Coordinates of C-alpha atoms and ligand atoms in Angstrom, one line a residue:
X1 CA 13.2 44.6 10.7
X2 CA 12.4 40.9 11.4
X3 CA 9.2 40.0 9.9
X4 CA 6.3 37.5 11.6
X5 CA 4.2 35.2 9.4
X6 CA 1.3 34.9 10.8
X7 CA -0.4 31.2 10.4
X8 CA -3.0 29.6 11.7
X9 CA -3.3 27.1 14.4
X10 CA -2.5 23.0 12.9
X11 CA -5.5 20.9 11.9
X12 CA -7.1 24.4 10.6
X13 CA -7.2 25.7 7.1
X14 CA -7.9 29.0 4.9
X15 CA -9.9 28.0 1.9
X16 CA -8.7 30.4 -1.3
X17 CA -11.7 31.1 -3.4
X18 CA -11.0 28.2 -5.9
X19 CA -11.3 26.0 -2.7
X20 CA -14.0 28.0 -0.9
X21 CA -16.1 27.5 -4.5
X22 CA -15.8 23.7 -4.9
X23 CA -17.2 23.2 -1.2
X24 CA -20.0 25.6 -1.5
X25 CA -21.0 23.5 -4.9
X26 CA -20.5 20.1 -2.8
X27 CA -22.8 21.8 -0.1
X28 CA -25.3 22.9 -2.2
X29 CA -25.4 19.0 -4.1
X30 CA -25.8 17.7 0.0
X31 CA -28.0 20.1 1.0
X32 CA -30.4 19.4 -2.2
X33 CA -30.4 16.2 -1.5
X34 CA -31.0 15.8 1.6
X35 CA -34.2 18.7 0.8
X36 CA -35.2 15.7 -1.7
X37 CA -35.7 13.4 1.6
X38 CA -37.8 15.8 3.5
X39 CA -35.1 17.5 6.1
X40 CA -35.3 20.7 6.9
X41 CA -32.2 22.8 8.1
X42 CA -31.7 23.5 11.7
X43 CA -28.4 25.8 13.3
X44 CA -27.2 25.6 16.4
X45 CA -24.0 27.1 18.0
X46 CA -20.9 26.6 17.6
X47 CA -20.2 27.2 21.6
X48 CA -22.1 24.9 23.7
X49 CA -22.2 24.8 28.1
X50 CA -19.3 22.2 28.5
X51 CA -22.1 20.9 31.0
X52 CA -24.3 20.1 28.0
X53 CA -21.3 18.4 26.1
X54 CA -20.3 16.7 29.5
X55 CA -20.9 12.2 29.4
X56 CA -21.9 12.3 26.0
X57 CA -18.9 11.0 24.1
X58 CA -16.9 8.8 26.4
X59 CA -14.0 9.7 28.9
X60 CA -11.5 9.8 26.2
X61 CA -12.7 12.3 23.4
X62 CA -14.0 14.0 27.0
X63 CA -10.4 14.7 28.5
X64 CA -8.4 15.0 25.0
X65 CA -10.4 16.0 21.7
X66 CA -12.9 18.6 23.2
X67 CA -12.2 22.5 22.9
X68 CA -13.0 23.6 26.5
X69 CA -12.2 26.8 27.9
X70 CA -13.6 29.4 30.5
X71 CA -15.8 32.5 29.7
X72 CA -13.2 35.0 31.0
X73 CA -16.3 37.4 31.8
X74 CA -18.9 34.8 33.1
X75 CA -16.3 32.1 34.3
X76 CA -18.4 30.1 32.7
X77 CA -17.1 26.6 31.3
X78 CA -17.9 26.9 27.6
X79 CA -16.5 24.3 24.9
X80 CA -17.0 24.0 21.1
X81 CA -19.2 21.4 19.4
X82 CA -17.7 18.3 18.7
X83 CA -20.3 17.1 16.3
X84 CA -23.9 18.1 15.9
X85 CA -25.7 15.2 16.6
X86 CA -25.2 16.4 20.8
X87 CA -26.5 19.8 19.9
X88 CA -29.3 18.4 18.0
X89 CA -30.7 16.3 21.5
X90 CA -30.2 19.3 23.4
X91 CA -32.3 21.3 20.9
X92 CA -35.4 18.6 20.4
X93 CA -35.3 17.8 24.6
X94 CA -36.2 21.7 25.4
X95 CA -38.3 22.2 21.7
X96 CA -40.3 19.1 21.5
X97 CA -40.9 19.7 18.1
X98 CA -43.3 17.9 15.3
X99 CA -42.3 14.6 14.8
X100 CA -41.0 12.7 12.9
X101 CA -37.7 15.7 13.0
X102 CA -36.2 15.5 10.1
X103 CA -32.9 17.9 10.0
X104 CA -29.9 18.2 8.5
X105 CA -27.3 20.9 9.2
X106 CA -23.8 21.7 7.2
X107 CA -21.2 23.3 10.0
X108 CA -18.1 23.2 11.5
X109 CA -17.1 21.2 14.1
X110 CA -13.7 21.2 16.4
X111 CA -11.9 18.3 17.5
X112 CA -7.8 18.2 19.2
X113 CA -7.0 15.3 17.1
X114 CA -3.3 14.7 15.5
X115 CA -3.7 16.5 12.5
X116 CA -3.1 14.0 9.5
X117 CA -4.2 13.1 6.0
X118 CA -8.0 13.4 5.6
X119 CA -8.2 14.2 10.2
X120 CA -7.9 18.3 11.0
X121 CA -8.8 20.2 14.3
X122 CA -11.5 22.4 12.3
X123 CA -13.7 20.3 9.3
X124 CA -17.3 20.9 8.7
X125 CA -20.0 17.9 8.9
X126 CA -23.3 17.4 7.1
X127 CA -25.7 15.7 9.2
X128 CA -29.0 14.1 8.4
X129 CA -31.6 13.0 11.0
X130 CA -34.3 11.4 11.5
X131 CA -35.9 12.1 15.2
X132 CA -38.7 9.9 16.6
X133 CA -39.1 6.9 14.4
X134 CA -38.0 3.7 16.4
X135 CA -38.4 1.5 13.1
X136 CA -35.6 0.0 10.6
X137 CA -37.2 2.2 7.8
X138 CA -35.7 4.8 9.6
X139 CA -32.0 3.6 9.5
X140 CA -32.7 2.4 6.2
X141 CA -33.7 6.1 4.9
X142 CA -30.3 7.7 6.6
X143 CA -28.0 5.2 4.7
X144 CA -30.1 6.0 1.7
X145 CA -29.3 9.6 1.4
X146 CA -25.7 9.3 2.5
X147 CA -25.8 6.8 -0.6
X148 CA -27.5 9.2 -2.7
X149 CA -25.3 12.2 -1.5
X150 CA -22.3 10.2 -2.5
X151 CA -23.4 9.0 -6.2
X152 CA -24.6 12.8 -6.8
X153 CA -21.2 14.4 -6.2
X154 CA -19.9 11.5 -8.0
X155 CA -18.7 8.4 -6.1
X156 CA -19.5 5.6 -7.9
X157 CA -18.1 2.7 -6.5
X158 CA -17.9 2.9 -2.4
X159 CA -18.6 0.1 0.5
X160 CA -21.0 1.0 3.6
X161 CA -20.4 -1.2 6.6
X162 CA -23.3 -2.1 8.6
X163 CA -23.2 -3.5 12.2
X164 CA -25.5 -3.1 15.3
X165 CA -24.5 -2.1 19.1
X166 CA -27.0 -4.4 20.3
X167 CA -25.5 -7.6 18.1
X168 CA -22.3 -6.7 19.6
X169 CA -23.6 -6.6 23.1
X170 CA -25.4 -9.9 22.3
X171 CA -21.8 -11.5 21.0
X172 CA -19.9 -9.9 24.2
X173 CA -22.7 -11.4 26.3
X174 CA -22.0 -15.0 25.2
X175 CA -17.8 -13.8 25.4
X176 CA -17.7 -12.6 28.6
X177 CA -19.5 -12.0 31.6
X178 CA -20.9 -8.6 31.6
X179 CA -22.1 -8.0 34.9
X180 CA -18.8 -9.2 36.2
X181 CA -17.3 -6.3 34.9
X182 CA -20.0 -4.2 35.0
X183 CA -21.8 -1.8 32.0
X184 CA -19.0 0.5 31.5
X185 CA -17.1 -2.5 30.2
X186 CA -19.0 -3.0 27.0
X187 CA -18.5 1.2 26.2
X188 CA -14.8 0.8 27.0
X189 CA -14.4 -2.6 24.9
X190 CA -16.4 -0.8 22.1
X191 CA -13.5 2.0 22.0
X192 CA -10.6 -0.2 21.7
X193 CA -12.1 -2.3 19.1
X194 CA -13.1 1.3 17.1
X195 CA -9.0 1.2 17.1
X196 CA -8.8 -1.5 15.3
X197 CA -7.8 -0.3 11.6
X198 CA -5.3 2.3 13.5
X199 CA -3.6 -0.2 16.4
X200 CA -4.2 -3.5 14.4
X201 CA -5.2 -6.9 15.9
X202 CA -2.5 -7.2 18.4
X203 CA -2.6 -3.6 19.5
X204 CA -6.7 -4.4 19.9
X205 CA -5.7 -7.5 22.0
X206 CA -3.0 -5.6 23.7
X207 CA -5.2 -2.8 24.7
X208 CA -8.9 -5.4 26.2
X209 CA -6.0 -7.3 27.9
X210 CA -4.8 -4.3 30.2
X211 CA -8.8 -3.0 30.4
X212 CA -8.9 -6.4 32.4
X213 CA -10.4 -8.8 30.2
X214 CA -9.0 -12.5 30.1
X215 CA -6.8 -14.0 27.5
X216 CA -9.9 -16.3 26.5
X217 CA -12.6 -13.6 26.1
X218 CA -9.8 -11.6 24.3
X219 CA -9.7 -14.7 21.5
X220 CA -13.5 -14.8 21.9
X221 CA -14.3 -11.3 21.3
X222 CA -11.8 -11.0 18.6
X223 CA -12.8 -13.5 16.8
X224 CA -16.3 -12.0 16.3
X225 CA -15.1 -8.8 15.2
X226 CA -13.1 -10.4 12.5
X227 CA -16.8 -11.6 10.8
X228 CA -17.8 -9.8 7.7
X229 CA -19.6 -10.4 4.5
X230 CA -22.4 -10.0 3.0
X231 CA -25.4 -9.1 5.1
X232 CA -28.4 -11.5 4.6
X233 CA -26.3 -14.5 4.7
X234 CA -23.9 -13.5 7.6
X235 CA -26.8 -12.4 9.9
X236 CA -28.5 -15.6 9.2
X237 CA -25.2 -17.2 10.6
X238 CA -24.2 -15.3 13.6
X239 CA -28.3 -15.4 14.2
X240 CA -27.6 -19.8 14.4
X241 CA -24.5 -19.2 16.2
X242 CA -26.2 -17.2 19.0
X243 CA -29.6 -18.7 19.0
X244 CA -31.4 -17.8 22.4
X245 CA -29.8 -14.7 23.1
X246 CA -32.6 -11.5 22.9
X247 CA -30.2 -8.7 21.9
X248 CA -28.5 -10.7 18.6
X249 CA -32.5 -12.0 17.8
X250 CA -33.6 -8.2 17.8
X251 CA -30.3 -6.7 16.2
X252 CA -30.8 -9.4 13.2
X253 CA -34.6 -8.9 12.7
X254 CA -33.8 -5.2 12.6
X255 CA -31.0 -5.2 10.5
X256 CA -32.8 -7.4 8.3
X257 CA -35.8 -5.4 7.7
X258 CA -33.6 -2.2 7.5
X259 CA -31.4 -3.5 4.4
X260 CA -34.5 -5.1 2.6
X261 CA -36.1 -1.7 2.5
X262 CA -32.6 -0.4 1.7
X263 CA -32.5 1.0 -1.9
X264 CA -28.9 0.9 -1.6
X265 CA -28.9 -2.7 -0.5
X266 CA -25.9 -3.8 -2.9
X267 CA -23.9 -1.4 -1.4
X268 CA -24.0 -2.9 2.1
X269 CA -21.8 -5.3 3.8
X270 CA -21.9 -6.5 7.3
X271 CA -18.4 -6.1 9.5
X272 CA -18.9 -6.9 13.0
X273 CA -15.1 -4.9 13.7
X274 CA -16.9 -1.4 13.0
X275 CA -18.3 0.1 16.3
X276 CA -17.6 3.7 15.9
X277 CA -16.7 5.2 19.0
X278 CA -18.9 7.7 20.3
X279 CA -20.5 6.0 23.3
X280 CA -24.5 7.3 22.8
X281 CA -25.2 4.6 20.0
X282 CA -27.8 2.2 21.0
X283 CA -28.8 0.2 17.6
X284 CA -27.6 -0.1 13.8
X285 CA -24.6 1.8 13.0
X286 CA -22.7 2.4 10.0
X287 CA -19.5 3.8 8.0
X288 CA -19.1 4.7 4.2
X289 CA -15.6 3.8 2.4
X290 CA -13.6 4.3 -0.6
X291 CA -11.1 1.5 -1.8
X292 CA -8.9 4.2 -2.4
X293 CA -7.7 6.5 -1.1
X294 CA -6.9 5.3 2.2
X295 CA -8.6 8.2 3.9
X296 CA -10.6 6.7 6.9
X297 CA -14.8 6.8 6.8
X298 CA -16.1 9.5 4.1
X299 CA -19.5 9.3 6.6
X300 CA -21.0 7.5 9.5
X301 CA -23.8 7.0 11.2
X302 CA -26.2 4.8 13.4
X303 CA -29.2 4.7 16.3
X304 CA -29.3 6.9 19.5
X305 CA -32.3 5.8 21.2
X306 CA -31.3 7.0 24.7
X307 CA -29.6 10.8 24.0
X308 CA -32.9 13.3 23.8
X309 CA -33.9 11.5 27.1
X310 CA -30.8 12.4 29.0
X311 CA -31.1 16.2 28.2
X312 CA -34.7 15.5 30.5
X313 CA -36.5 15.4 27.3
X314 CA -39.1 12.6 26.4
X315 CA -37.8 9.0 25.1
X316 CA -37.3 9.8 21.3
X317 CA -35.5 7.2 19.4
X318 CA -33.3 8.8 16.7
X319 CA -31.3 7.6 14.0
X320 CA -29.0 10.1 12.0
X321 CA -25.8 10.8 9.6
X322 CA -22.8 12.4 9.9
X323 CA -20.7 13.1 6.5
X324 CA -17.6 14.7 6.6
X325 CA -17.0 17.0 3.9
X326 CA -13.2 17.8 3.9
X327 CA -12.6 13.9 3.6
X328 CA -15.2 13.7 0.3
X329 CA -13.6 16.6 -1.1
X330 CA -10.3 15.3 -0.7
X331 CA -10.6 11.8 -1.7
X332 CA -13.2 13.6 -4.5
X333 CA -10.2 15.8 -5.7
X334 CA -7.7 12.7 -5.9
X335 CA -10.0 10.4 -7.7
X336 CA -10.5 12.7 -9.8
X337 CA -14.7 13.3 -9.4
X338 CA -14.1 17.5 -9.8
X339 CA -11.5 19.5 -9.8
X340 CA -10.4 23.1 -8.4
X341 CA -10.4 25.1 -12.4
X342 CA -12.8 27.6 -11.0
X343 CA -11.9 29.9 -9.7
X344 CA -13.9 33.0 -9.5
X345 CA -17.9 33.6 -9.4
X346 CA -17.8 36.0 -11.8
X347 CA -20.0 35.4 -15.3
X348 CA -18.8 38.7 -16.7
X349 CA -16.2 41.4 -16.5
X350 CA -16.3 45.0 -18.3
X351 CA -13.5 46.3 -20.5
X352 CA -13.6 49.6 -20.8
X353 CA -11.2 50.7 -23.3
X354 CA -10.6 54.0 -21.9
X355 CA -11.2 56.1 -19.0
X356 CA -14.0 58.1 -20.6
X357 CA -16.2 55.0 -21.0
X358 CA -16.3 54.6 -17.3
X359 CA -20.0 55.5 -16.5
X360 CA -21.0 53.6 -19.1
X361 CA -19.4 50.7 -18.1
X362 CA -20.8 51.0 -14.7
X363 CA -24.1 51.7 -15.9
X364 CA -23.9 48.2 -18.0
X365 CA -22.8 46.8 -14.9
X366 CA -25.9 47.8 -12.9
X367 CA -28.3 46.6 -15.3
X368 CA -26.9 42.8 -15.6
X369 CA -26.4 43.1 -12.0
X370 CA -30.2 43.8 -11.6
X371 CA -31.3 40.7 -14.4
X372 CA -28.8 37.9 -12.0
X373 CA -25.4 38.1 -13.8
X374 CA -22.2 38.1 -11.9
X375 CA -20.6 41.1 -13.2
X376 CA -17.2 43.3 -12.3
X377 CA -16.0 46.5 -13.8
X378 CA -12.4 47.7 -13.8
X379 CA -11.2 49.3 -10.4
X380 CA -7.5 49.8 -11.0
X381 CA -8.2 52.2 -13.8
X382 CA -5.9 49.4 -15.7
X383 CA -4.8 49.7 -19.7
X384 CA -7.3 47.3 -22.3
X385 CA -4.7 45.0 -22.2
X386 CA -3.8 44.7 -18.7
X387 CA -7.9 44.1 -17.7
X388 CA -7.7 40.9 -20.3
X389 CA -4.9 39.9 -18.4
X390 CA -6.8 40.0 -15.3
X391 CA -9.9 38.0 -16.9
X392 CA -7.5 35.1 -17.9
X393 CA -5.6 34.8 -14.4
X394 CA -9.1 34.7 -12.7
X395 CA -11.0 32.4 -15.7
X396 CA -13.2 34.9 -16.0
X397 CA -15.3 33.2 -19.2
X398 CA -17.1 36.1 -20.4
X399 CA -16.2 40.0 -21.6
X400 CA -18.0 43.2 -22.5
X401 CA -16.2 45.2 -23.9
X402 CA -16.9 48.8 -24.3
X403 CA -15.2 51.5 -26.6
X404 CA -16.5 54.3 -29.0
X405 CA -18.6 52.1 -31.3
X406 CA -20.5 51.0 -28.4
X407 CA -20.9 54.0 -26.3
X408 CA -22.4 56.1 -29.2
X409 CA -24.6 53.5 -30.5
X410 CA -25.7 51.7 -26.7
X411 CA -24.6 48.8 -27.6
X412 CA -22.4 45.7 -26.3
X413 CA -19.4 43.7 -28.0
X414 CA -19.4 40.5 -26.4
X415 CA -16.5 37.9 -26.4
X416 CA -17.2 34.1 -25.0
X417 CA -13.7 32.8 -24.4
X418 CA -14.7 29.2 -24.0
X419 CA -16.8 29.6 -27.5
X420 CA -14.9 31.9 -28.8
X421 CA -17.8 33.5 -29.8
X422 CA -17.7 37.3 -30.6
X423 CA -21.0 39.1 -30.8
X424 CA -20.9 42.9 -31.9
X425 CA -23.0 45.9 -31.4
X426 CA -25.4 43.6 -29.4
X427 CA -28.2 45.2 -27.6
X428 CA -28.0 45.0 -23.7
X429 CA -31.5 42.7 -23.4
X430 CA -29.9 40.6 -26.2
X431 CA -26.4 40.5 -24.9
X432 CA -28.0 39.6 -20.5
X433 CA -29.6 36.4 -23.2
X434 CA -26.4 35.2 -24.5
X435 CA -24.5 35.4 -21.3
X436 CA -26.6 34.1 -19.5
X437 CA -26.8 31.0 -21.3
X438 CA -23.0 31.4 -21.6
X439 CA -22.7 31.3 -18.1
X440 CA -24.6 28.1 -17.3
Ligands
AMP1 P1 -17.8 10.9 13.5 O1 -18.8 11.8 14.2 O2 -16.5 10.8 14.2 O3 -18.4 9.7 13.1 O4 -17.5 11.7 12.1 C1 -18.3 11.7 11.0 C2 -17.5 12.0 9.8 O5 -16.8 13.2 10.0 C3 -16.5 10.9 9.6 O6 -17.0 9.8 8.8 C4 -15.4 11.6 8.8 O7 -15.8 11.7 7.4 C5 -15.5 13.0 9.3 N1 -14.4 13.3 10.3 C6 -14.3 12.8 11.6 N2 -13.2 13.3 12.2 C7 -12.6 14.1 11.3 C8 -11.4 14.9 11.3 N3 -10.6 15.0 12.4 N4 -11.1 15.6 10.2 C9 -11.9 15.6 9.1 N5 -13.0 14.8 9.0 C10 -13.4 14.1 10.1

């Protein structure tokens, strides 16, 4: 008989315990940090009304990327979340809530991207936001704890690159004429430059030539992009080089203020080339890198001023992060930050050295169940030797075991692999003591 193997879908992943393990412990060091700044968790669904996803991201992630299908009972169009910073503006428009909002959330989101290294279809986000403060502070606080998330998992040396929507709008202003081509112009020539690192320059230049624009506002705009450096002093310049137009004056003076109250200041650099391409940034925005490896932005980020409004809800500028956690676990894993040794939760297993220390065994079981310890007991009515086996293939650091000695006397033998540390006839409060502490 032919067999099937059964797969799953490219650009989505099964995560075997050792895996599942690792990202839980990155979650938790996110999630505790981002406690630390005063964010609170907030869940949303994973299927939103395609009406509600509908204008939000720009025609191209719109047509190809989204996960759109119809409710074969309702006929409803339905899609799956592309990112929860969407589902976040639909939430605070009909909630109104306290503000400042400060949420974060840790889920998955679904994109139809070409599945490559450190890009899949499924990958989960952690998002940080900050809902009703217009001021630099603000911004400045969201690159913070993305900074702080990455130095506590581990990252020590990493690059964030800073830019502003409006300073490019300013720049495009003086490059070409904007109401010539009309609004939509500046989201479309945003998008192509987002390409840049993929397409390179002349696939950049290629692409603004066919969207219309002329050779010499092609040059112009390109050679903006290209600036980069360090913050203080290139704002300073560009601020010369465009003196009298309003959006560069109010970009600089905010990015100024927002990297002097930066803590993370010496991580910053400016690159006028980054635009991220989601079209409902308004103000500073921002990507995290590693030199190596060459896995695209570990996080990004940036200033949505207008998106709560367009859900009908009041004008609420907002200013969030997005980190994605398969690409710090994978650049994590090859840098060498953590690794994937564990691989079980269990702090303790029970050998029972024969069948008629069963009860027993399960009774031990209960009670270091009850005081917090991860504990199994044998369930394939295996030999002695064959339940060792089993603690060594899973890393299983700790053992009870249990035989006549113990039984008759209620009392433990203890074995710490990792110590090698034997304790004999200990008594159960005693023995919960020493493996707990073995187990931390
Ligand atoms: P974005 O909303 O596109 O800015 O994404 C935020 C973060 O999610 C990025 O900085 C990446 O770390 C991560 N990310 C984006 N797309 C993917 C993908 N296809 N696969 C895995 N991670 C991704």
């Amino acid at each position: 008989m032919a067999s099937t193997k059964y797969g799953v879908p490219r650009g989505f992943r099964d995560f075997p315990p050792e895996v599942a393990l690792l990202r839980r412990r990155i979650i938790d060091v996110i999630e505790g940090v981002f406690e630390r700044y005063g964010f609170d968790p907030l869940e949303t669904p994973v299927i939103e009304y395609w009406e509600t996803l509908k204008g939000k991201y720009g025609e191209e992630v719109e047509s190809k990327l989204l996960y759109r299908f119809q409710d074969p009972w309702s006929g409803e169009w339905l899609a799956l979340r592309y990112d929860l910073t969407v589902p976040l503006a639909r939430f605070v428009a009909s909630q109104v809530p306290t503000l400042p909002f400060k949420r974060y959330h840790v889920g998955r989101v679904w994109r139809h991207e070409r599945p490559q290294k450190g890009r899949y279809r499924e990958f989960w986000q952690c998002d940080a936001d900050i809902v009703g403060s217009p001021y630099p502070e603000a911004d400045a606080e969201v690159v913070d704890v993305v900074c702080d998330v990455m130095k506590s998992i581990g990252y020590r040396s990493f690059v964030v690159r800073l830019n502003d929507r409006r300073l490019l709008r300013g720049v495009f202003e003086e490059e070409f004429n904007i109401s010539r081509y009309g609004e939509g112009k500046v989201l479309e020539v945003f998008r192509v430059i987002d390409k840049l690192e993929k397409i390179g320059r002349e696939g950049v230049e290629a692409e603004l030539l066919r969207a219309g624009l002329g050779t010499r506002e092609v040059e112009g705009i390109m050679d903006t992009v290209e600036v980069s450096g360090n913050p203080e002093k290139t704002l300073s310049e560009l601020e010369d080089r465009f003196k009298g137009n309003e959006s560069v004056y109010v970009a600089v003076d905010h990015l100024k203020r927002m990297i002097d109250t930066s803590i993370y200041r010496d991580c910053l650099t400016l690159d006028l080339s980054m635009v991220r391409g989601l079209d409902y940034y308004t103000g500073p925005i921002f990507e995290v890198y590693v030199k190596e490896p060459k896995i695209g932005a570990l996080a990004g980020g940036g200033r949505y001023d207008d998106l709560i409004e367009r859900y009908g809800g009041p004008k609420t500028p907002s200013t969030g992060a997005s980190i994605g956690l398969e690409r710090i676990i994978d650049a994590g894993l090859e840098l060498g930050l953590f690794n994937l040794e564990r691989k079980t939760c269990t702090e303790v297993f029970i050998v029972s050295m024969d069948e008629q220390y069963w009860s027993y065994a399960r009774k031990v079981a209960d009670e270091m169940r009850r005081e917090g310890l991860k504990v199994q007991v044998d369930l394939m009515r295996r030999s002695y030797k064959k339940q060792l086996e089993y603690c060594e293939k899973k890393g299983i650091d700790a053992m009870v075991f249990i035989g006549e000695k113990e039984a008759s006397t209620g009392t433990l033998t203890i074995y710490i692999r990792s110590e090698k540390k034997r304790c004999e006839q200990t008594p159960l409060s005693e023995a919960v003591k020493i493996l707990r502490q073995a187990a931390h």
